[in-house]
mmCIF file of C-alpha atoms in Angstrom:
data_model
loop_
_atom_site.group_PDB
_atom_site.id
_atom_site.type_symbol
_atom_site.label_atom_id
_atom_site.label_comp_id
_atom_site.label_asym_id
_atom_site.label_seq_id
_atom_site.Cartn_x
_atom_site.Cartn_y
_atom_site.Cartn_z
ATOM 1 C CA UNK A 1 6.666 -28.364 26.078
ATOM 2 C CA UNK A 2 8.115 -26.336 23.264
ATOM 3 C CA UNK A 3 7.293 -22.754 23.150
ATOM 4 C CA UNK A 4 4.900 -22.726 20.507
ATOM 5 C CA UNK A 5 2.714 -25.126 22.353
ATOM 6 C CA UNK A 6 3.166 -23.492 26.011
ATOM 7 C CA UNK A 7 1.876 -19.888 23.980
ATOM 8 C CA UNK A 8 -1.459 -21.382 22.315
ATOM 9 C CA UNK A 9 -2.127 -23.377 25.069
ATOM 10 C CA UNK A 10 -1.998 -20.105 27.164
ATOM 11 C CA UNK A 11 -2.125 -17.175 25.079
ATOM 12 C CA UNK A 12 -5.542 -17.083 24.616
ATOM 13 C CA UNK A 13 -7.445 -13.942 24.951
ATOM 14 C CA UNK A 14 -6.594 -9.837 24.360
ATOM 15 C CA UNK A 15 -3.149 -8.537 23.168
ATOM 16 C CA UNK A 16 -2.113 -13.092 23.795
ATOM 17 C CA UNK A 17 -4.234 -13.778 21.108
ATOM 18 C CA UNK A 18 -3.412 -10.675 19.259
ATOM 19 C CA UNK A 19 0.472 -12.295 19.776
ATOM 20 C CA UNK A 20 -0.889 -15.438 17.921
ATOM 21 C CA UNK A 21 -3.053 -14.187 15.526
ATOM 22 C CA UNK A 22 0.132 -12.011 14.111
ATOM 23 C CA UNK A 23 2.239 -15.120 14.347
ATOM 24 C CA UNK A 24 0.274 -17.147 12.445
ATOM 25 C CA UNK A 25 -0.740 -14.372 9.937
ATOM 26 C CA UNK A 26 3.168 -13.644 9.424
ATOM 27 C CA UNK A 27 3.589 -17.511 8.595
ATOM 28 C CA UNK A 28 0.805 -17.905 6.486
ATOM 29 C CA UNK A 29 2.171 -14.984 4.488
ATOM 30 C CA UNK A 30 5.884 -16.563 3.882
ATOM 31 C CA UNK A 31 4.068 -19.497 3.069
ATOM 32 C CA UNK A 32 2.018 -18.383 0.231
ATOM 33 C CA UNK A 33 5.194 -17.311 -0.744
ATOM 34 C CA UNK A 34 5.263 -13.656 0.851
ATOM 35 C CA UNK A 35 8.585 -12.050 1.818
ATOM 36 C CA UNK A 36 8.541 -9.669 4.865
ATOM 37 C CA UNK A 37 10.473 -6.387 5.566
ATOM 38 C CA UNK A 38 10.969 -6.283 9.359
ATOM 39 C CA UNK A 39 11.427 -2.643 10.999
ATOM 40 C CA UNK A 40 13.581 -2.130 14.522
ATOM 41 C CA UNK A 41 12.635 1.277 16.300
ATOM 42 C CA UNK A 42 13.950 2.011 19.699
ATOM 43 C CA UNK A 43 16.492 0.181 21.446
ATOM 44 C CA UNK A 44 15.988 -3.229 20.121
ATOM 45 C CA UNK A 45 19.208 -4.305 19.970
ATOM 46 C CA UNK A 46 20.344 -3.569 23.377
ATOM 47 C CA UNK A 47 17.812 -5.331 24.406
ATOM 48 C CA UNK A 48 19.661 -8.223 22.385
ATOM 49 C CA UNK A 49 16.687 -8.755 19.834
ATOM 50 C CA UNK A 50 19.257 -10.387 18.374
ATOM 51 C CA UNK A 51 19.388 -13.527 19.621
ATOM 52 C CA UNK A 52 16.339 -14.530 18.245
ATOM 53 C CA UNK A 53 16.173 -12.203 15.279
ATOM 54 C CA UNK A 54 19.791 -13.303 13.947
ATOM 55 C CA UNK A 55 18.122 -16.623 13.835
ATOM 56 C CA UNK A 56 15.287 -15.569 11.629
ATOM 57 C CA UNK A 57 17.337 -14.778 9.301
ATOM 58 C CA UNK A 58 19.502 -17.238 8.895
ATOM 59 C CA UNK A 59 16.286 -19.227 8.203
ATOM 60 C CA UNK A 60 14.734 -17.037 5.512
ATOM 61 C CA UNK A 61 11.890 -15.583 8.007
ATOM 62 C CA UNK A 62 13.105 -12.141 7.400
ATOM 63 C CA UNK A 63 13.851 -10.387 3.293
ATOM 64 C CA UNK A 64 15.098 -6.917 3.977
ATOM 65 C CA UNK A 65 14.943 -4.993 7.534
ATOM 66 C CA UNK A 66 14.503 -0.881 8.344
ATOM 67 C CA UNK A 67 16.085 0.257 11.818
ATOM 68 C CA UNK A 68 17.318 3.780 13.376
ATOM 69 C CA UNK A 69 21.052 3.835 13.460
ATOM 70 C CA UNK A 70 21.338 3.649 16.928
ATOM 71 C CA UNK A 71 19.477 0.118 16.444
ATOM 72 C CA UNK A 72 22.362 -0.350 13.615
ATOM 73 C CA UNK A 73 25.488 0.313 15.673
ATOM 74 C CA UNK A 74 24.312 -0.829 19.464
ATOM 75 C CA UNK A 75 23.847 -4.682 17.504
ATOM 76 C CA UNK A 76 27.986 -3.950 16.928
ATOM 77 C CA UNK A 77 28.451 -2.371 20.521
ATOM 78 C CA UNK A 78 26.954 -5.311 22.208
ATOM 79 C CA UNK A 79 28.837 -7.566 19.852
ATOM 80 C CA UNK A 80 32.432 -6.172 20.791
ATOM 81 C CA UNK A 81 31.933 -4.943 23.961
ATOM 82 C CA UNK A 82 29.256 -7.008 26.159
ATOM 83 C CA UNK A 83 31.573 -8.199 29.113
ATOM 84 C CA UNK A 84 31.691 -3.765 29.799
ATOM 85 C CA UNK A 85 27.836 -3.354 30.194
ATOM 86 C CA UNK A 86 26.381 -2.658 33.745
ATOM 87 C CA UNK A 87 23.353 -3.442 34.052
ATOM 88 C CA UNK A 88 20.839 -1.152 36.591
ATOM 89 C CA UNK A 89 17.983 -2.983 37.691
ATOM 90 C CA UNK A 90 16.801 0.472 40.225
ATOM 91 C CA UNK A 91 16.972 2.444 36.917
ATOM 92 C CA UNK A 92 13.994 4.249 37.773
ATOM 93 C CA UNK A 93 15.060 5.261 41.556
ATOM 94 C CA UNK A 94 18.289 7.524 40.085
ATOM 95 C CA UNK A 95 18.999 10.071 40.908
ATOM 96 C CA UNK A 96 20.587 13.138 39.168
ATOM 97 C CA UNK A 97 23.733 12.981 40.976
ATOM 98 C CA UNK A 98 23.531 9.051 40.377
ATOM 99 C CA UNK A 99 23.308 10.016 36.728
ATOM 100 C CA UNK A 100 25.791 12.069 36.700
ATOM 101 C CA UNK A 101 28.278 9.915 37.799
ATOM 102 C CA UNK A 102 27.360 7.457 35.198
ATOM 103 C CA UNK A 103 28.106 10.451 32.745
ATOM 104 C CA UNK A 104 31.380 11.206 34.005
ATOM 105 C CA UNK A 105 32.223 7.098 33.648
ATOM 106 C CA UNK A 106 31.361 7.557 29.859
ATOM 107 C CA UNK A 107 28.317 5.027 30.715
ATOM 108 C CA UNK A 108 25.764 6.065 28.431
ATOM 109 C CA UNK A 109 22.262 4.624 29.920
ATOM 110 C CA UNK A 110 19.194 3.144 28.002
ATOM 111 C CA UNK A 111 17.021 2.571 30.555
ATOM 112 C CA UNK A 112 18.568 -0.132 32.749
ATOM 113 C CA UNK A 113 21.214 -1.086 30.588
ATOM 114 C CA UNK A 114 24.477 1.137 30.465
ATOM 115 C CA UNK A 115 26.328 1.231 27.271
ATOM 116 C CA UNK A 116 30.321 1.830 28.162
ATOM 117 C CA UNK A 117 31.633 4.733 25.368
ATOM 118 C CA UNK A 118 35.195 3.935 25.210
ATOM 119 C CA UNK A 119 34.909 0.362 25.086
ATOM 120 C CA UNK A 120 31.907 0.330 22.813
ATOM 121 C CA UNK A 121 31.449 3.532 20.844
ATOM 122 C CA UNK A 122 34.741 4.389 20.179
ATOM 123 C CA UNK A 123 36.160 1.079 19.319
ATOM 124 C CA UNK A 124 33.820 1.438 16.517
ATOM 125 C CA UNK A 125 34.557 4.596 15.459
ATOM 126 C CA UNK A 126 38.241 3.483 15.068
ATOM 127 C CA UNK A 127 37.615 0.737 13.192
ATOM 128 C CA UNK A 128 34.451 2.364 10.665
ATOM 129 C CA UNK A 129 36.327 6.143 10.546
ATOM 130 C CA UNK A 130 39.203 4.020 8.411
ATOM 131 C CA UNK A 131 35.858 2.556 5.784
ATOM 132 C CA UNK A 132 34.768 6.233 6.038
ATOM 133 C CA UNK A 133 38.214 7.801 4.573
ATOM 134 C CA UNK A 134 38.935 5.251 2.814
ATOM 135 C CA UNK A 135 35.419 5.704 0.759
ATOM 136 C CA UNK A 136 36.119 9.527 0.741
ATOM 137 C CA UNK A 137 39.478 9.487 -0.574
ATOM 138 C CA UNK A 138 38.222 7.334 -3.806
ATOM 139 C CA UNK A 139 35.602 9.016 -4.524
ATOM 140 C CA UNK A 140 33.214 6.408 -3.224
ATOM 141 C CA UNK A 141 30.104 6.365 -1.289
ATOM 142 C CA UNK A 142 28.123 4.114 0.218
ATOM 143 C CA UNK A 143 24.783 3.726 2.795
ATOM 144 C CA UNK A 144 25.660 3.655 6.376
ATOM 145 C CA UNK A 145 24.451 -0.098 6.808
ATOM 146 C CA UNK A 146 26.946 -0.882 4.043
ATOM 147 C CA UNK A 147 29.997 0.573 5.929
ATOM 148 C CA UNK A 148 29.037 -1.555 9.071
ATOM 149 C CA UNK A 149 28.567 -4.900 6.557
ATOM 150 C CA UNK A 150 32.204 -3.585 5.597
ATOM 151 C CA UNK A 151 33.787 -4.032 9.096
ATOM 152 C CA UNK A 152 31.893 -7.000 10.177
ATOM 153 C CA UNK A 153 32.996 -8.840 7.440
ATOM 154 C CA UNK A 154 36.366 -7.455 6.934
ATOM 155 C CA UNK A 155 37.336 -9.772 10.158
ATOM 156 C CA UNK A 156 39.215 -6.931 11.894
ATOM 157 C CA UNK A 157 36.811 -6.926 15.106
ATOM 158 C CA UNK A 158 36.431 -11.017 15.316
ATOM 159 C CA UNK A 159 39.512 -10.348 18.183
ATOM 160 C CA UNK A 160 37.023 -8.612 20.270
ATOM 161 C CA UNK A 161 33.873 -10.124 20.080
ATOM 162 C CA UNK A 162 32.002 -10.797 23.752
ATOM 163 C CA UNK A 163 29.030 -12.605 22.798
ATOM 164 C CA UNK A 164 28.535 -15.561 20.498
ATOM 165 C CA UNK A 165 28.517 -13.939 16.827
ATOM 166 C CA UNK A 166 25.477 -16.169 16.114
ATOM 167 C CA UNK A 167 23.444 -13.437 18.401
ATOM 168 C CA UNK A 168 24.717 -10.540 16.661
ATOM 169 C CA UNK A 169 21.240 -9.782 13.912
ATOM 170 C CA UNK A 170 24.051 -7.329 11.730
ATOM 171 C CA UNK A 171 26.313 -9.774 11.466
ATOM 172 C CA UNK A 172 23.828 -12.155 9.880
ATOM 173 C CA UNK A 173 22.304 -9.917 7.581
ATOM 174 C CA UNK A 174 25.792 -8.812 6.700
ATOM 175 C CA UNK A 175 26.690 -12.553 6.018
ATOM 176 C CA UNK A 176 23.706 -12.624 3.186
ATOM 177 C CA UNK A 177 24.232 -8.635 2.106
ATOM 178 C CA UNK A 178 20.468 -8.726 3.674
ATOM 179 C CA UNK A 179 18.869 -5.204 1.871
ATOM 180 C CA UNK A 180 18.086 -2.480 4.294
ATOM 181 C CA UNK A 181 17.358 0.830 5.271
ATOM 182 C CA UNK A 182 18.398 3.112 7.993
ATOM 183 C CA UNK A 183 16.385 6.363 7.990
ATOM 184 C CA UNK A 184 17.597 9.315 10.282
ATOM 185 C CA UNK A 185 20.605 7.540 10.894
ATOM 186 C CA UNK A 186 22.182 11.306 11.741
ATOM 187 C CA UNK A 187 20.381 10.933 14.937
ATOM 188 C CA UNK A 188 23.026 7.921 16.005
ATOM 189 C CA UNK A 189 25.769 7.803 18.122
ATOM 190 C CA UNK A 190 28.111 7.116 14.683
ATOM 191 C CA UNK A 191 25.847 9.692 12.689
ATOM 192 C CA UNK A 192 27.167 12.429 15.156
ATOM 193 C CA UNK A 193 30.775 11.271 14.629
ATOM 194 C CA UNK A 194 30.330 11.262 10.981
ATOM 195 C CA UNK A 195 29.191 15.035 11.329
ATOM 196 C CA UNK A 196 32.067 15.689 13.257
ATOM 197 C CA UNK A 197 34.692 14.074 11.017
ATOM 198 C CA UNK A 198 33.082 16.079 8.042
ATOM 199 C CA UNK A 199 33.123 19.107 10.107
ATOM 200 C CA UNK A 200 36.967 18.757 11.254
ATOM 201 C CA UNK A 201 37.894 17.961 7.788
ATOM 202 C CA UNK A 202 38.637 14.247 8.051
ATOM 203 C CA UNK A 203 36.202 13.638 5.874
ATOM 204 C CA UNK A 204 35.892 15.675 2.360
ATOM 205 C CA UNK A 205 33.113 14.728 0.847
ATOM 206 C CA UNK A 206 29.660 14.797 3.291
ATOM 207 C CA UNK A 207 27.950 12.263 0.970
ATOM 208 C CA UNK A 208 30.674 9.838 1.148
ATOM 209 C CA UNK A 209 27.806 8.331 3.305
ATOM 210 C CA UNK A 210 24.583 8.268 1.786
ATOM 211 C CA UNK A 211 21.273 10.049 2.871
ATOM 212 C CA UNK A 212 17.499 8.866 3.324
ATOM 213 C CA UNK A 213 16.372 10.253 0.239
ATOM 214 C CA UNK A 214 19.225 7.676 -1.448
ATOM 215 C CA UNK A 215 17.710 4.801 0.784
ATOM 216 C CA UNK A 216 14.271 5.622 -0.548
ATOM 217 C CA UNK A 217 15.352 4.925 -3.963
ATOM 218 C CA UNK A 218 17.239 2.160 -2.925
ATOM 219 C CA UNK A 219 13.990 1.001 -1.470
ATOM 220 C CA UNK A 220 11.616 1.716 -4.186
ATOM 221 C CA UNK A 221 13.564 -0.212 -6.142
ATOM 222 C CA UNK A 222 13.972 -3.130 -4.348
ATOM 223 C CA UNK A 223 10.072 -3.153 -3.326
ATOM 224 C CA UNK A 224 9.081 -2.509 -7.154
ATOM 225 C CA UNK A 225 11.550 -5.698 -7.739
ATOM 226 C CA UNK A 226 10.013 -8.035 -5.142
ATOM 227 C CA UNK A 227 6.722 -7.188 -4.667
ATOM 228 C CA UNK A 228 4.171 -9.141 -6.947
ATOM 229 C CA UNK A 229 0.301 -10.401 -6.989
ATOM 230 C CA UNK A 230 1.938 -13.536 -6.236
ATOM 231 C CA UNK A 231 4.268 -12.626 -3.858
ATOM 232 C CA UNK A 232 3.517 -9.656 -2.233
ATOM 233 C CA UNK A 233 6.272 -7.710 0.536
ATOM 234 C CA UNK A 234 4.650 -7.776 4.302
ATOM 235 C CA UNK A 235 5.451 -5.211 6.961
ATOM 236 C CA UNK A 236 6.130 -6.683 10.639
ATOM 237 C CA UNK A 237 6.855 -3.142 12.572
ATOM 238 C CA UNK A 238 8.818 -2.987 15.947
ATOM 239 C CA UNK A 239 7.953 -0.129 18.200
ATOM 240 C CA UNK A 240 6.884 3.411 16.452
ATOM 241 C CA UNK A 241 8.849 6.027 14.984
ATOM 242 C CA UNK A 242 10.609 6.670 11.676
ATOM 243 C CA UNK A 243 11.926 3.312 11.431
ATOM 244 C CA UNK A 244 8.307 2.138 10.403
ATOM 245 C CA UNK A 245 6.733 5.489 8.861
ATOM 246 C CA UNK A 246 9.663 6.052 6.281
ATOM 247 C CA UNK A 247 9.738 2.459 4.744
ATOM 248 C CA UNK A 248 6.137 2.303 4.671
ATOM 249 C CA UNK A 249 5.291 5.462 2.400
ATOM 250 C CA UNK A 250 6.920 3.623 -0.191
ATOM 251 C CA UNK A 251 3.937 2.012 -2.240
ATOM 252 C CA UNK A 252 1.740 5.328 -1.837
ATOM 253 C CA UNK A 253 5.187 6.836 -3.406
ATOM 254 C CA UNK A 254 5.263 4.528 -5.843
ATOM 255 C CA UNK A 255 1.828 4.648 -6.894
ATOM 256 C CA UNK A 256 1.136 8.451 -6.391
ATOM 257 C CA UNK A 257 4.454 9.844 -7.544
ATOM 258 C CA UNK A 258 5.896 7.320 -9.944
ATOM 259 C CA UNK A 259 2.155 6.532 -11.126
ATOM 260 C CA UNK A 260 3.201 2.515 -10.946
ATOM 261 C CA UNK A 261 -0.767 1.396 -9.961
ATOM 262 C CA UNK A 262 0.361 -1.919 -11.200
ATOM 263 C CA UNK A 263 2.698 -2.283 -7.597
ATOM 264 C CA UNK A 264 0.570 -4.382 -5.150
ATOM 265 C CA UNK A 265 -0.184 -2.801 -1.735
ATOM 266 C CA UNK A 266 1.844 -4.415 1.836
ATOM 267 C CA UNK A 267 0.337 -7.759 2.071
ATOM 268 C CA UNK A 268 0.914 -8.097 5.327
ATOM 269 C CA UNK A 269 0.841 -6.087 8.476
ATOM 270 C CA UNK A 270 2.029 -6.248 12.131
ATOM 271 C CA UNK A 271 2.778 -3.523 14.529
ATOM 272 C CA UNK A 272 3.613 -4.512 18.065
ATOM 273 C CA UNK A 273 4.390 -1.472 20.125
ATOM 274 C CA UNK A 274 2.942 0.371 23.900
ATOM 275 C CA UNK A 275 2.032 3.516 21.924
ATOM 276 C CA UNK A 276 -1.709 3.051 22.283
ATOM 277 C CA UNK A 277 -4.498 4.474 20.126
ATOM 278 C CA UNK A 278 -4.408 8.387 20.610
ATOM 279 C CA UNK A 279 -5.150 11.848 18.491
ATOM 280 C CA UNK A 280 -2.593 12.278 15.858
ATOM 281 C CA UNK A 281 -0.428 9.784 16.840
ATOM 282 C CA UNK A 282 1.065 7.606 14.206
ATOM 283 C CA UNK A 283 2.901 5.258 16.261
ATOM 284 C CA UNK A 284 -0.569 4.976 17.634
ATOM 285 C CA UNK A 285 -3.152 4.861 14.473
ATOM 286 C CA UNK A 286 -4.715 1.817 14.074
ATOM 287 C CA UNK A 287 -4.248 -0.198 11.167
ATOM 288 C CA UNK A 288 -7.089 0.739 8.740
ATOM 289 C CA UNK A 289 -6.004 4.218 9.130
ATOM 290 C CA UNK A 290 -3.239 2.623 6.550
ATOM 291 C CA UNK A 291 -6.288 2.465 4.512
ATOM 292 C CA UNK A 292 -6.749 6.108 3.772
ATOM 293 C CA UNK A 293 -2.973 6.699 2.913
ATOM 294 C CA UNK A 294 -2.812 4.017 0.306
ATOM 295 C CA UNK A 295 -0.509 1.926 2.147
ATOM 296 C CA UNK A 296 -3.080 -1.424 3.438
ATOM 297 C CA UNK A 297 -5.437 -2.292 1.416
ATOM 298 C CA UNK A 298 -9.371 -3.401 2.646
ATOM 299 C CA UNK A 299 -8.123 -6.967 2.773
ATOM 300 C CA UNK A 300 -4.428 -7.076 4.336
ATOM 301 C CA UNK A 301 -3.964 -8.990 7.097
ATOM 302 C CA UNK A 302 -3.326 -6.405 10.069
ATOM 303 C CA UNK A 303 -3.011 -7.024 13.691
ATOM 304 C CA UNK A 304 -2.051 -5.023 15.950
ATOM 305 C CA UNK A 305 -0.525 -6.333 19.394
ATOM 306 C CA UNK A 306 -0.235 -3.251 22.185
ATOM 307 C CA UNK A 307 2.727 -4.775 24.460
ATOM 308 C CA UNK A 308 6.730 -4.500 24.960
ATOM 309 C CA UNK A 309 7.813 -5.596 21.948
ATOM 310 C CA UNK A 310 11.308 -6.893 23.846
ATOM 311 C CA UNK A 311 8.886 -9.715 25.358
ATOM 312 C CA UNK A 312 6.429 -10.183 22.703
ATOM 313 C CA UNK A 313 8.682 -9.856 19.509
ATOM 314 C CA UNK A 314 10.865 -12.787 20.438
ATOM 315 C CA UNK A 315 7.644 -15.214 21.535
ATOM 316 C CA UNK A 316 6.752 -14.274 17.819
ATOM 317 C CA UNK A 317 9.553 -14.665 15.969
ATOM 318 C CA UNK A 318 9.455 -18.787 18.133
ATOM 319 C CA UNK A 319 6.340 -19.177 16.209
ATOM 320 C CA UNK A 320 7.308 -18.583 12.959
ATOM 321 C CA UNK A 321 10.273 -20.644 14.069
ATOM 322 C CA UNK A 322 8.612 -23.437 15.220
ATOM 323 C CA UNK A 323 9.917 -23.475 18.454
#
């Protein structure tokens, strides 16, 4: 039974049928000729989102993407350095001592998965600090995502690579210079290395890498370009958190601060996330709250599916597949 079948012969009531309602809304949407911005909060890629995101978009399912940086660089840590992860299943049962000793391995933890620092982190660092002065020294600048296409594709870390490259979600969207966004990507892993750098002196020029208000612009321009009555942009949103809220204030941007009415609102909308409906949460406002900040309109598709996005997001992404 293929998966698609197995889910809406099963997956029939509550959050399930949320799952399938969002599926088939996100299909319906690319097939009226919608494109769809996809947004990666948390720690989606260690939990290797990328074997079945990497895939949707190699097959078109997925137009531009917005993720933290730490979403940004753990796609290239897992890529380069798999075979040095430790997994800890009795992640919850640590202790401090326990986690101490993980410290003093340089095993950095996200919740049962342990990401190894010299192996991972700083065999990136050696490889992007190179892009970095290189950029610096000429004068140049560029957006953090841009520096990581830069790498990927340069073919200097092909000699490392522990999983199959097909897996790797960067390396995809690097393949097809796949436009993106990376708010807050100071608060990464790379970000804090960057700050150092600039802070030793490596590194001149601070906005040799560009900021968030540069990736708003970027964005603006690239939504004003792309979204149309006929084609209108949808927003599929992984997890909370700045990766969805910055991308999203675009169109009330656009419309309130540029005065462009003529931009059509998202036509589209998915969040799946555990952040239930609470009092001034954002992660946690229900769609239609959208409503009041110009950002949905009264008739955009919106679901809402209140799960793990590391189970549900990949069942999803094998219906728009057609798995």
């Amino acid at each position: 039974m293929k998966i698609t079948e197995f889910l809406k012969h099963n997956y029939r009531h509550f959050n399930a049928a949320a799952l399938i309602d969002a599926a088939e809304g996100y299909k319906t949407h690319l097939n009226e000729g919608g494109k769809m911005l996809v947004t990666l909060a948390g720690a989606m890629s260690t939990a290797e989102l990328g074997i079945s995101l990497a895939e949707m978009i190699r097959q078109g399912k997925v137009h531009a993407i917005s993720c933290t940086g730490a979403n940004l660089e753990e796609d290239v840590f897992n890529l380069v350095a798999h075979d040095y992860y430790e997994r800890i299943p009795h992640y919850r049962d640590l202790s401090p001592e326990q986690e101490q000793d993980l410290l003093d391995r340089h095993m950095n933890r996200v919740t049962d998965t342990c990401i190894p620092e010299m192996e991972a982190m700083r065999r990136i660092e050696n490889v992007i600090l190179k892009e970095w002065m290189k950029a610096d020294q000429a004068g140049e600048s560029y957006f953090p995502h841009e520096f990581f296409y830069k790498i990927l594709l340069s073919g200097d870390l092909e000699a490392s690579y522990q999983i199959d490259p097909k897996n790797s979600w960067l390396l995809e969207a690097a393949k097809r210079n796949l436009p993106m966004v990376v708010p807050g990507w100071e608060d990464s892993t790379l970000g804090n290395m960057y700050a150092g750098h600039v802070i030793s002196g490596d590194i001149k020029n601070v906005h040799t890498v560009k900021s968030g208000i540069q990736y708003m612009i970027s964005l603006a321009d690239w939504y004003t370009n792309n979204a149309t009555d006929e084609s209108t942009v949808g927003f599929f949103q992984i997890g909370g958190g700045i990766a969805g809220d910055f991308p999203i204030c675009v169109v009330p941007m656009l419309h309130q601060d540029l005065q462009r009415t003529n931009v059509p609102l998202w036509g589209y909308f998915c969040q799946v996330s555990d952040s239930t409906t609470s009092y001034g949460s954002y992660s946690g406002a229900v769609p239609n709250e959208k409503i009041t900040w110009g950002k949905l309109g009264i008739d955009t598709p919106k679901f809402i599916v209140e799960s793990d996005a590391t189970i549900v997001a990949p069942l999803i992404f094998a219906i728009v597949l057609d798995q």
